[in-house]
Coordinates of C-alpha atoms in Angstrom, one line a residue:
M1 CA 0.2 -0.1 0.2
A2 CA 0.8 3.4 -0.9
T3 CA 1.1 5.4 2.9
T4 CA 0.1 9.1 3.7
N5 CA 1.4 11.1 6.0
T6 CA -1.7 13.2 7.3
Q7 CA -0.8 16.8 9.6
T8 CA -2.5 19.3 10.9
R9 CA -2.0 22.9 8.7
D10 CA -2.9 26.1 9.5
R11 CA -2.4 27.6 6.3
W12 CA 0.4 26.9 3.2
N13 CA 1.9 29.3 0.4
T14 CA 2.6 29.1 -3.1
L15 CA 6.4 29.2 -4.7
H16 CA 6.3 33.2 -5.2
K17 CA 4.6 34.1 -1.7
N18 CA 0.8 34.6 -3.1
G19 CA -0.7 33.9 0.2
P20 CA -0.6 32.3 3.0
F21 CA -4.2 30.5 2.3
D22 CA -6.1 28.5 4.9
L23 CA -5.5 25.0 5.5
K24 CA -7.2 22.0 7.5
L25 CA -5.4 18.9 6.9
F26 CA -2.3 18.2 4.5
H27 CA -1.7 14.8 3.0
D28 CA 1.5 13.6 2.0
T29 CA 1.6 10.6 0.1
K30 CA 4.1 8.3 -0.6
L31 CA 4.7 5.4 -3.3
N32 CA 5.4 2.1 -1.9
R33 CA 8.9 1.2 -3.5
N34 CA 8.9 -2.5 -2.6
L35 CA 6.3 -3.1 -4.8
S36 CA 6.6 -3.6 -9.1
K37 CA 6.1 -0.2 -10.7
F38 CA 2.2 -1.5 -12.2
E39 CA 1.4 -2.4 -8.0
S40 CA 2.8 0.7 -6.9
Y41 CA 1.3 2.7 -9.4
N42 CA -2.4 1.0 -8.5
A43 CA -1.1 1.2 -4.6
A44 CA -1.4 5.1 -5.0
A45 CA -4.4 5.0 -6.9
T46 CA -6.4 3.4 -4.3
E47 CA -5.1 5.6 -1.6
I48 CA -6.2 8.4 -3.1
R49 CA -9.4 7.0 -3.2
R50 CA -9.3 6.3 0.4
L51 CA -8.6 10.4 0.8
I52 CA -11.5 11.4 -1.2
R53 CA -13.8 8.9 0.5
L54 CA -12.4 10.8 4.1
A55 CA -13.2 14.1 2.5
D56 CA -16.2 13.3 1.1
N57 CA -17.6 11.6 4.5
A58 CA -16.7 14.8 5.9
N59 CA -18.0 17.0 3.6
E60 CA -14.9 18.7 2.5
R61 CA -13.3 19.4 -0.3
F62 CA -10.4 17.7 -1.3
R63 CA -7.7 19.2 -4.0
P64 CA -3.7 18.4 -5.6
M65 CA -0.8 20.4 -4.2
G66 CA 2.2 20.4 -7.0
S67 CA 4.6 22.3 -6.5
K68 CA 3.1 25.6 -5.6
W69 CA 4.3 27.1 -8.8
S70 CA 0.5 28.8 -9.6
L71 CA 0.2 32.7 -8.6
S72 CA -3.6 32.6 -8.5
S73 CA -5.0 30.4 -5.5
I74 CA -6.1 27.8 -8.6
A75 CA -4.4 25.3 -6.6
H76 CA -5.9 26.2 -3.0
C77 CA -8.6 24.2 -1.2
K78 CA -9.1 25.5 2.6
D79 CA -10.2 21.8 3.8
R80 CA -7.8 19.0 2.6
M81 CA -4.8 18.8 0.3
V82 CA -2.6 16.2 -0.9
Y83 CA 1.3 16.8 -1.7
T84 CA 1.6 14.9 -5.0
P85 CA 5.7 15.2 -6.0
R86 CA 6.3 12.0 -4.6
L87 CA 3.9 9.6 -6.7
N88 CA 6.6 10.4 -9.6
L89 CA 6.5 7.1 -11.5
K90 CA 7.5 6.8 -15.0
F91 CA 6.5 3.9 -18.3
A92 CA 8.1 3.7 -21.6
L93 CA 5.8 1.4 -23.8
R94 CA 6.3 -1.0 -26.4
D95 CA 4.4 -1.9 -29.2
S96 CA 2.3 -4.0 -28.6
D97 CA 1.3 -1.1 -25.8
I98 CA -0.1 0.8 -28.3
H99 CA -3.8 1.3 -30.2
V100 CA -4.1 -0.3 -32.9
N101 CA -5.4 2.3 -34.7
S102 CA -3.1 4.9 -32.9
P103 CA -1.0 7.6 -34.7
Y104 CA 1.3 7.7 -32.2
K105 CA 4.5 5.8 -32.4
S106 CA 5.4 3.8 -29.1
E107 CA 9.0 4.9 -29.3
N108 CA 7.3 8.2 -28.6
V109 CA 4.9 7.7 -26.1
F110 CA 5.5 7.6 -22.4
L111 CA 2.9 7.7 -19.0
F112 CA 4.2 10.0 -15.8
Q113 CA 2.8 9.6 -12.8
C114 CA 0.6 13.1 -11.7
G115 CA 3.7 14.3 -9.3
N116 CA 6.8 14.0 -11.9
V117 CA 7.9 17.6 -12.3
I118 CA 9.3 18.7 -15.8
K119 CA 12.7 19.0 -14.9
E120 CA 12.8 15.3 -14.2
I121 CA 10.8 14.7 -16.9
S122 CA 13.5 15.9 -19.7
L123 CA 16.1 13.7 -17.5
A124 CA 14.4 10.5 -17.9
L125 CA 13.3 11.4 -21.6
Q126 CA 17.0 12.4 -22.5
K127 CA 17.7 8.9 -21.5
K128 CA 15.9 7.4 -24.2
Q129 CA 17.0 10.5 -26.7
K130 CA 14.0 11.8 -26.8
S131 CA 12.6 15.4 -25.4
L132 CA 9.3 17.0 -24.6
K133 CA 8.0 19.4 -27.6
T134 CA 8.0 22.5 -25.1
H135 CA 7.2 23.8 -21.5
G136 CA 7.2 26.9 -19.9
A137 CA 9.9 29.6 -19.4
S138 CA 11.1 27.1 -16.0
N139 CA 11.0 23.2 -15.3
G140 CA 9.8 22.9 -11.8
Q141 CA 5.9 22.4 -12.5
T142 CA 4.0 18.9 -12.2
I143 CA 3.3 17.6 -15.5
A144 CA -0.7 17.7 -13.8
G145 CA -0.5 20.7 -12.7
C146 CA 0.8 22.3 -16.2
I147 CA -1.7 21.0 -18.4
S148 CA -4.2 21.9 -15.5
T149 CA -3.7 25.6 -15.4
G150 CA -2.6 25.2 -19.5
V151 CA 0.9 26.6 -19.3
H152 CA 2.3 27.2 -22.3
G153 CA 6.3 28.3 -23.3
A154 CA 6.7 30.1 -26.3
A155 CA 7.0 28.1 -29.1
V156 CA 4.9 30.0 -31.9
D157 CA 4.0 26.3 -34.2
V158 CA 4.1 23.4 -31.4
G159 CA 0.9 24.8 -28.5
S160 CA 1.4 24.7 -25.2
V161 CA 2.0 21.8 -22.7
Q162 CA -1.3 19.7 -22.5
D163 CA -1.4 20.0 -26.4
Y164 CA 1.1 16.8 -26.6
V165 CA -1.0 14.9 -23.6
I166 CA -2.7 12.3 -25.5
G167 CA -4.3 10.2 -22.6
L168 CA -5.5 10.8 -19.0
N169 CA -5.5 8.7 -15.7
I170 CA -8.1 10.5 -13.6
I171 CA -9.7 9.5 -10.0
T172 CA -13.0 10.5 -10.5
G173 CA -14.6 9.2 -6.9
T174 CA -14.0 6.7 -4.2
K175 CA -15.1 3.1 -5.9
P176 CA -12.8 0.9 -8.1
E177 CA -14.6 1.9 -11.0
D178 CA -14.2 5.6 -10.4
V179 CA -10.3 4.8 -11.9
I180 CA -10.8 5.9 -15.4
Y181 CA -8.3 6.1 -18.9
L182 CA -9.3 8.8 -20.8
E183 CA -8.3 9.4 -24.4
R184 CA -9.6 11.4 -27.6
A185 CA -11.8 8.7 -29.6
S186 CA -10.4 9.9 -33.3
K187 CA -6.8 9.7 -31.5
P188 CA -6.8 6.6 -29.4
A189 CA -3.3 6.2 -28.3
L190 CA -3.2 2.6 -25.6
H191 CA -4.1 -0.5 -26.3
D192 CA -7.2 -2.1 -23.7
D193 CA -4.7 -4.8 -22.9
Y194 CA -2.6 -1.8 -21.4
I195 CA -4.8 0.1 -19.7
K196 CA -6.1 -3.1 -17.5
N197 CA -2.6 -2.8 -15.6
F198 CA -3.8 0.2 -14.0
K199 CA -7.6 -1.5 -13.4
C200 CA -9.3 1.5 -15.2
K201 CA -12.2 2.1 -17.2
I202 CA -11.6 3.1 -20.6
I203 CA -13.5 5.8 -21.9
R204 CA -13.1 7.1 -25.5
D205 CA -14.5 10.6 -26.0
D206 CA -12.9 13.4 -27.6
D207 CA -15.0 16.5 -25.7
L208 CA -14.4 14.9 -22.8
F209 CA -10.7 14.6 -23.5
N210 CA -10.7 18.4 -24.7
A211 CA -12.5 19.4 -21.4
A212 CA -10.3 17.6 -19.0
L213 CA -7.0 18.6 -20.4
V214 CA -7.1 22.4 -19.1
G215 CA -9.3 21.0 -15.8
L216 CA -8.6 23.5 -13.4
G217 CA -7.7 21.0 -10.8
S218 CA -11.5 20.0 -10.6
M219 CA -11.9 17.9 -13.2
G220 CA -11.2 14.7 -10.8
F221 CA -7.6 14.1 -9.5
I222 CA -5.2 13.3 -12.7
H223 CA -3.3 10.5 -11.3
G224 CA -0.8 9.9 -14.9
V225 CA -0.6 11.7 -17.7
V226 CA 0.2 9.9 -21.3
I227 CA 2.7 12.3 -23.8
E228 CA 3.5 11.9 -27.0
A229 CA 7.9 13.1 -27.1
E230 CA 9.5 13.9 -30.0
D231 CA 13.2 13.2 -30.7
M232 CA 15.7 14.9 -28.7
F233 CA 16.6 18.5 -30.8
L234 CA 18.7 21.3 -30.1
L235 CA 17.7 25.2 -29.9
H236 CA 19.7 28.4 -30.6
R237 CA 19.2 31.0 -28.9
C238 CA 19.9 34.9 -28.6
V239 CA 18.2 37.7 -27.5
K240 CA 19.2 41.1 -29.8
K241 CA 17.5 44.5 -29.9
I242 CA 15.8 45.4 -33.3
K243 CA 13.2 48.3 -33.8
K244 CA 10.4 48.9 -32.1
E245 CA 8.6 48.7 -35.2
I246 CA 10.0 46.0 -36.8
A247 CA 9.4 43.9 -33.5
L248 CA 5.4 45.0 -33.4
K249 CA 4.9 43.7 -37.0
L250 CA 6.3 40.6 -36.1
S251 CA 4.6 40.7 -33.5
N252 CA 0.9 41.5 -35.4
T253 CA 1.6 39.5 -38.3
L254 CA 4.3 36.1 -37.6
D255 CA 5.3 36.9 -41.2
F256 CA 9.1 36.5 -40.8
S257 CA 10.0 36.1 -44.3
N258 CA 11.7 39.2 -45.3
F259 CA 13.4 39.3 -41.8
D260 CA 17.1 39.0 -41.2
P261 CA 18.0 37.9 -37.7
E262 CA 21.6 38.6 -38.6
F263 CA 22.3 35.5 -36.6
P264 CA 25.6 35.2 -34.9
I265 CA 27.0 32.0 -36.2
N266 CA 30.0 29.9 -34.9
P267 CA 32.3 28.8 -37.6
L268 CA 32.5 25.6 -35.9
D269 CA 28.6 24.8 -37.1
P270 CA 28.4 22.0 -38.7
N271 CA 25.4 22.9 -40.4
Q272 CA 25.9 26.8 -40.8
P273 CA 22.1 27.4 -40.8
D274 CA 20.9 30.5 -42.6
Y275 CA 17.9 32.4 -40.5
K276 CA 16.9 34.9 -42.6
G277 CA 13.2 34.3 -43.9
V278 CA 12.6 31.7 -40.8
R279 CA 9.8 31.7 -38.5
P280 CA 11.7 30.7 -35.1
Y281 CA 10.4 28.0 -32.8
H282 CA 10.5 30.6 -30.1
F283 CA 9.8 34.3 -30.7
K284 CA 9.6 36.6 -27.3
V285 CA 9.4 40.5 -27.2
Y286 CA 10.7 42.5 -24.0
I287 CA 8.7 45.7 -23.5
N288 CA 9.6 48.5 -20.2
Q289 CA 6.2 50.4 -20.8
Y290 CA 8.2 53.4 -18.9
N291 CA 10.3 53.9 -21.2
D292 CA 9.8 54.4 -24.8
E293 CA 12.9 53.1 -26.3
A294 CA 13.4 52.8 -30.7
E295 CA 14.8 49.4 -29.7
L296 CA 13.4 46.3 -27.9
P297 CA 14.7 43.4 -26.5
V298 CA 13.4 40.4 -28.7
E299 CA 14.7 36.6 -27.9
L300 CA 14.9 34.3 -31.1
I301 CA 15.1 31.1 -30.7
Y302 CA 15.5 28.2 -33.6
K303 CA 15.2 24.9 -33.6
R304 CA 18.1 22.5 -34.7
D305 CA 18.7 19.1 -35.6
F306 CA 20.5 17.5 -32.7
F307 CA 24.2 17.0 -32.9
P308 CA 26.5 15.5 -29.9
N309 CA 29.3 18.2 -29.5
Y310 CA 27.2 21.3 -29.4
Q311 CA 28.7 21.9 -25.7
S312 CA 32.5 22.1 -27.8
I313 CA 31.3 24.8 -29.9
Y314 CA 28.7 26.9 -28.6
E315 CA 30.0 26.2 -24.5
D316 CA 27.7 24.6 -22.0
P317 CA 24.8 26.3 -22.2
V318 CA 23.5 26.3 -18.4
P319 CA 26.2 28.6 -17.0
N320 CA 25.5 30.8 -19.6
M321 CA 21.2 30.7 -19.2
A322 CA 22.0 31.2 -15.6
Q323 CA 23.8 34.7 -15.8
F324 CA 21.5 36.0 -18.9
I325 CA 19.5 38.5 -18.3
Y326 CA 16.5 37.8 -20.4
T327 CA 15.0 34.4 -18.8
D328 CA 11.9 34.1 -17.3
L329 CA 10.3 37.7 -17.3
I330 CA 10.4 38.0 -13.4
Y331 CA 13.6 37.2 -13.5
T332 CA 14.6 40.1 -16.0
L333 CA 12.7 42.0 -13.4
I334 CA 15.0 41.2 -10.9
K335 CA 18.3 42.2 -12.6
F336 CA 16.8 45.5 -12.5
A337 CA 15.7 45.7 -8.7
E338 CA 19.3 44.6 -7.8
K339 CA 20.3 48.3 -8.3
V340 CA 18.0 49.8 -5.7
P341 CA 17.4 46.5 -3.5
G342 CA 14.2 47.1 -1.5
S343 CA 12.2 50.1 -2.4
I344 CA 9.6 50.0 -4.9
P345 CA 9.4 53.6 -5.8
A346 CA 13.1 53.8 -6.2
L347 CA 12.6 50.3 -8.8
I348 CA 9.4 52.4 -10.4
N349 CA 11.9 56.0 -10.8
L350 CA 14.7 53.1 -12.1
L351 CA 12.8 51.8 -14.6
K352 CA 11.4 55.1 -16.1
N353 CA 15.1 56.3 -16.5
S354 CA 16.6 53.3 -18.0
I355 CA 16.5 51.0 -21.2
M356 CA 16.6 47.3 -21.5
P357 CA 20.2 46.4 -21.8
K358 CA 21.7 44.6 -24.7
E359 CA 22.4 40.3 -24.6
D360 CA 24.0 39.4 -27.9
K361 CA 25.7 36.0 -26.8
P362 CA 24.4 33.3 -28.8
V363 CA 23.6 29.9 -26.8
M364 CA 22.4 26.1 -27.9
G365 CA 21.4 23.5 -25.4
K366 CA 18.6 21.2 -25.2
L367 CA 15.1 22.2 -24.1
W368 CA 15.4 21.8 -20.7
E369 CA 19.0 23.5 -20.9
I370 CA 17.8 26.7 -22.4
F371 CA 14.7 27.0 -20.2
W372 CA 16.1 26.3 -16.9
D373 CA 15.8 26.3 -13.0
A374 CA 13.6 29.4 -12.0
Q375 CA 16.1 31.3 -10.5
Y376 CA 13.5 34.0 -8.1
K377 CA 11.4 31.7 -5.7
G378 CA 10.9 35.4 -3.8
R379 CA 7.9 37.3 -3.7
A380 CA 6.1 38.0 -7.3
F381 CA 3.4 38.8 -8.9
A382 CA 2.0 37.9 -13.0
C383 CA -0.9 38.7 -14.8
S384 CA -1.0 37.4 -18.3
F385 CA -4.0 37.7 -20.9
G386 CA -4.2 36.0 -23.9
V387 CA -5.2 37.6 -27.1
D388 CA -4.9 37.1 -30.7
H389 CA -1.7 38.0 -32.2
T390 CA -3.5 40.5 -35.1
N391 CA -4.2 42.2 -31.7
S392 CA -1.3 41.8 -29.9
E393 CA 0.0 46.0 -30.3
K394 CA -2.9 47.2 -30.0
A395 CA -3.4 45.1 -26.5
L396 CA -0.5 46.0 -25.4
K397 CA -0.9 49.4 -25.9
V398 CA -4.0 49.0 -23.9
L399 CA -2.4 47.1 -20.9
S400 CA 0.5 49.8 -20.8
K401 CA -1.5 52.9 -20.6
V402 CA -3.8 51.4 -17.6
T403 CA -0.4 50.4 -15.9
I404 CA 1.2 54.1 -16.6
D405 CA -2.0 55.9 -16.0
D406 CA -3.5 54.0 -12.8
G407 CA 0.4 52.7 -11.5
P408 CA 2.7 52.7 -11.7
I409 CA 3.5 49.0 -11.0
P410 CA 6.5 47.6 -10.2
G411 CA 6.8 45.4 -13.8
I412 CA 7.4 45.0 -16.8
F413 CA 5.8 43.5 -20.0
A414 CA 6.7 40.8 -22.5
M415 CA 4.8 39.4 -25.2
R416 CA 5.1 35.4 -26.5
F417 CA 2.9 33.7 -29.2
V418 CA 2.0 30.2 -29.0
K419 CA 0.0 27.8 -31.2
Q420 CA -4.0 27.4 -30.6
S421 CA -5.2 24.4 -28.2
D422 CA -7.6 22.1 -28.8
A423 CA -8.3 21.9 -24.9
L424 CA -11.5 23.6 -24.5
L425 CA -10.5 26.5 -21.6
A426 CA -7.3 26.6 -23.0
C427 CA -6.1 30.5 -22.2
T428 CA -4.2 29.8 -26.0
K429 CA -7.7 29.7 -27.7
F430 CA -6.8 32.1 -30.5
P431 CA -5.3 30.5 -33.7
F432 CA -2.1 31.7 -32.4
T433 CA -2.0 33.6 -29.2
C434 CA 0.1 36.1 -28.1
M435 CA 0.3 36.2 -24.2
I436 CA 1.2 39.6 -23.1
E437 CA 2.5 38.9 -19.9
I438 CA 3.4 41.7 -16.9
D439 CA 5.6 40.5 -13.6
G440 CA 6.8 41.8 -11.2
I441 CA 7.5 42.3 -7.2
Q442 CA 4.5 41.8 -5.3
W443 CA 3.9 45.7 -3.2
N444 CA 2.5 46.9 -0.2
E445 CA -0.5 49.4 1.0
S446 CA 2.4 51.7 2.2
D447 CA 4.0 51.7 -1.1
G448 CA 0.9 54.1 -2.1
L449 CA 0.0 52.5 -5.4
I450 CA -3.2 50.8 -6.3
S451 CA -3.8 47.1 -4.9
L452 CA -3.0 44.5 -7.2
E453 CA -6.6 43.0 -7.4
E454 CA -7.7 46.7 -8.6
Y455 CA -4.9 47.0 -11.1
S456 CA -5.8 43.3 -12.5
D457 CA -9.3 44.3 -12.6
R458 CA -8.9 47.9 -14.9
M459 CA -6.8 45.9 -16.9
I460 CA -9.6 43.5 -17.8
K461 CA -12.4 46.4 -18.0
A462 CA -9.7 48.3 -20.3
L463 CA -9.6 45.5 -22.9
K464 CA -13.7 44.9 -22.9
Q465 CA -14.2 48.7 -23.4
N466 CA -11.8 48.4 -26.6
N467 CA -13.4 45.3 -28.0
I468 CA -10.5 43.3 -27.8
P469 CA -11.4 39.5 -27.1
F470 CA -9.1 38.1 -24.5
T471 CA -8.3 35.2 -21.7
I472 CA -6.4 34.9 -19.0
H473 CA -4.0 32.2 -17.8
W474 CA -5.2 30.0 -15.1
G475 CA -1.8 30.4 -13.0
K476 CA -1.6 34.0 -12.8
N477 CA -2.8 36.7 -10.7
A478 CA -5.8 38.4 -11.6
K479 CA -9.5 39.3 -10.3
W480 CA -10.8 36.0 -10.7
D481 CA -14.2 37.0 -9.2
H482 CA -14.4 39.5 -12.0
P483 CA -18.5 39.4 -13.1
G484 CA -19.1 36.8 -15.4
L485 CA -15.3 36.7 -16.8
A486 CA -15.3 32.9 -17.6
S487 CA -18.3 33.4 -19.7
H488 CA -17.2 36.5 -21.7
M489 CA -13.7 34.7 -22.2
F490 CA -15.1 31.4 -23.4
G491 CA -18.6 32.3 -24.2
N492 CA -20.4 28.8 -24.7
D493 CA -17.2 27.1 -24.6
A494 CA -17.5 27.6 -20.4
H495 CA -20.8 26.3 -20.3
K496 CA -20.2 23.3 -22.3
W497 CA -16.7 22.5 -19.6
K498 CA -19.6 22.6 -16.6
Q499 CA -22.0 20.4 -18.9
L500 CA -18.5 18.2 -19.6
R501 CA -17.2 18.5 -15.8
A502 CA -21.3 16.9 -14.7
Q503 CA -20.9 13.9 -16.9
L504 CA -17.6 12.7 -15.7
L505 CA -18.3 13.6 -11.9
S506 CA -21.1 12.6 -9.7
T507 CA -23.0 15.9 -7.9
R508 CA -21.0 14.7 -5.2
M509 CA -17.5 14.7 -6.8
Q510 CA -17.8 17.9 -7.8
K511 CA -18.6 19.6 -4.6
V512 CA -15.7 18.0 -3.3
F513 CA -13.5 18.6 -6.6
S514 CA -14.4 22.4 -6.5
N515 CA -12.8 25.6 -4.6
K516 CA -13.5 29.0 -3.8
F517 CA -11.5 29.6 -7.5
L518 CA -14.1 27.3 -9.0
D519 CA -17.0 29.6 -7.5
D520 CA -15.4 32.9 -7.9
I521 CA -15.5 32.4 -11.6
K522 CA -18.4 30.7 -11.7
L523 CA -17.5 26.9 -12.8
S524 CA -18.5 25.4 -10.0

């Protein structure tokens, strides 16, 4: 059997200190490593069902706790939370394990238990000469947490993390038959005989699957995630400053056919690529809204076939990435803040009088080496709006105006671009979504600034007033109880998601797997 250590807790907090949040009981569940992998996995499922039963019997809510990465309260439940990162079994599959009608190759299909974090998944895949297709700007989230909130990177033509998920093992209640395996009917992945190893009821339904992909932690307990990986590849990265009008035109069009990045290529590079006219794998624009610079830093990353001696040509990417300024947006802001430690007003003044620095050194590495460990784990906020990329410049102006006129706010903007997701409630819902984000340092009322909640509300209202359709990243800060927010963002899809959730979960389990966040957005 798996075992759980249950502790009475008063509160818990997120990685970036966005709480604290009240909590009654904290469950820490561990695997039985003396069993076979299948037996250990199934024993964990039995234990999770037991914990769900305890919550149900007490008329309380229940929720998984992963890496505590989300800055919103989406992961919070005041009653009972179970810590998942110790649930980290990994399964590679054989040809006989794949459904006869599957479009997927067995060598690319893997099943990861919910508590695996992105970094350990990447290292496990590396041993097989495989890679994830994309992930967020850092690598500390659990796989279940990533997909539940719609974590994305900036892989323009790839999509978000949930977009390479091809199967889900979900625990929807307290009974053995409440352990299900869910995948698309149109693209079956696993053979029925293989699924039997997990004692699951099989459901193949495209609509249910697309609803559960970004399930907000409220479609049951995601116990296992089946992904499609790909052959290991390299990413060639450089941050360059280009004319502002060019950066914004590229953002509005994603047309790179006439763009020459003038990318520095090492003469020892075996392929000597020419990136002129090539749309990059990853495109990100950094903006200091307080300083109308003629040039903006853009992060350009091009995908390359793997070759083994890349480090001897371009150096080890990990220590280089640790020194760079332009990594995840909050770290970029923190590098600014080092000059004025502890002073929010001084930081804002610095932003108003500083230009974004240059950083022209190219680096090459694997996905997990480029999008490396998060280097800042202190108090931070992050707001992130998704708009159609054709509205990127317009939306940036609207949000920057709010930030300047109603602020100032101790943060800076960036724009990332992501292919549309099939997930019903994905924030990347547009054909190509521009995620406009402002990250920064949390402030106090004593700093004399507008509150974060009011700031978020004014940004929502401004986008509405300017008739710009938008979404918000579920794991970021927002005025989540803004009236009719989910319906405004997703229209009928929000209602459809609720209907599909009721199809998957009993009335009792819908209550167990709800939380205040779901109540606030009127999806419980």
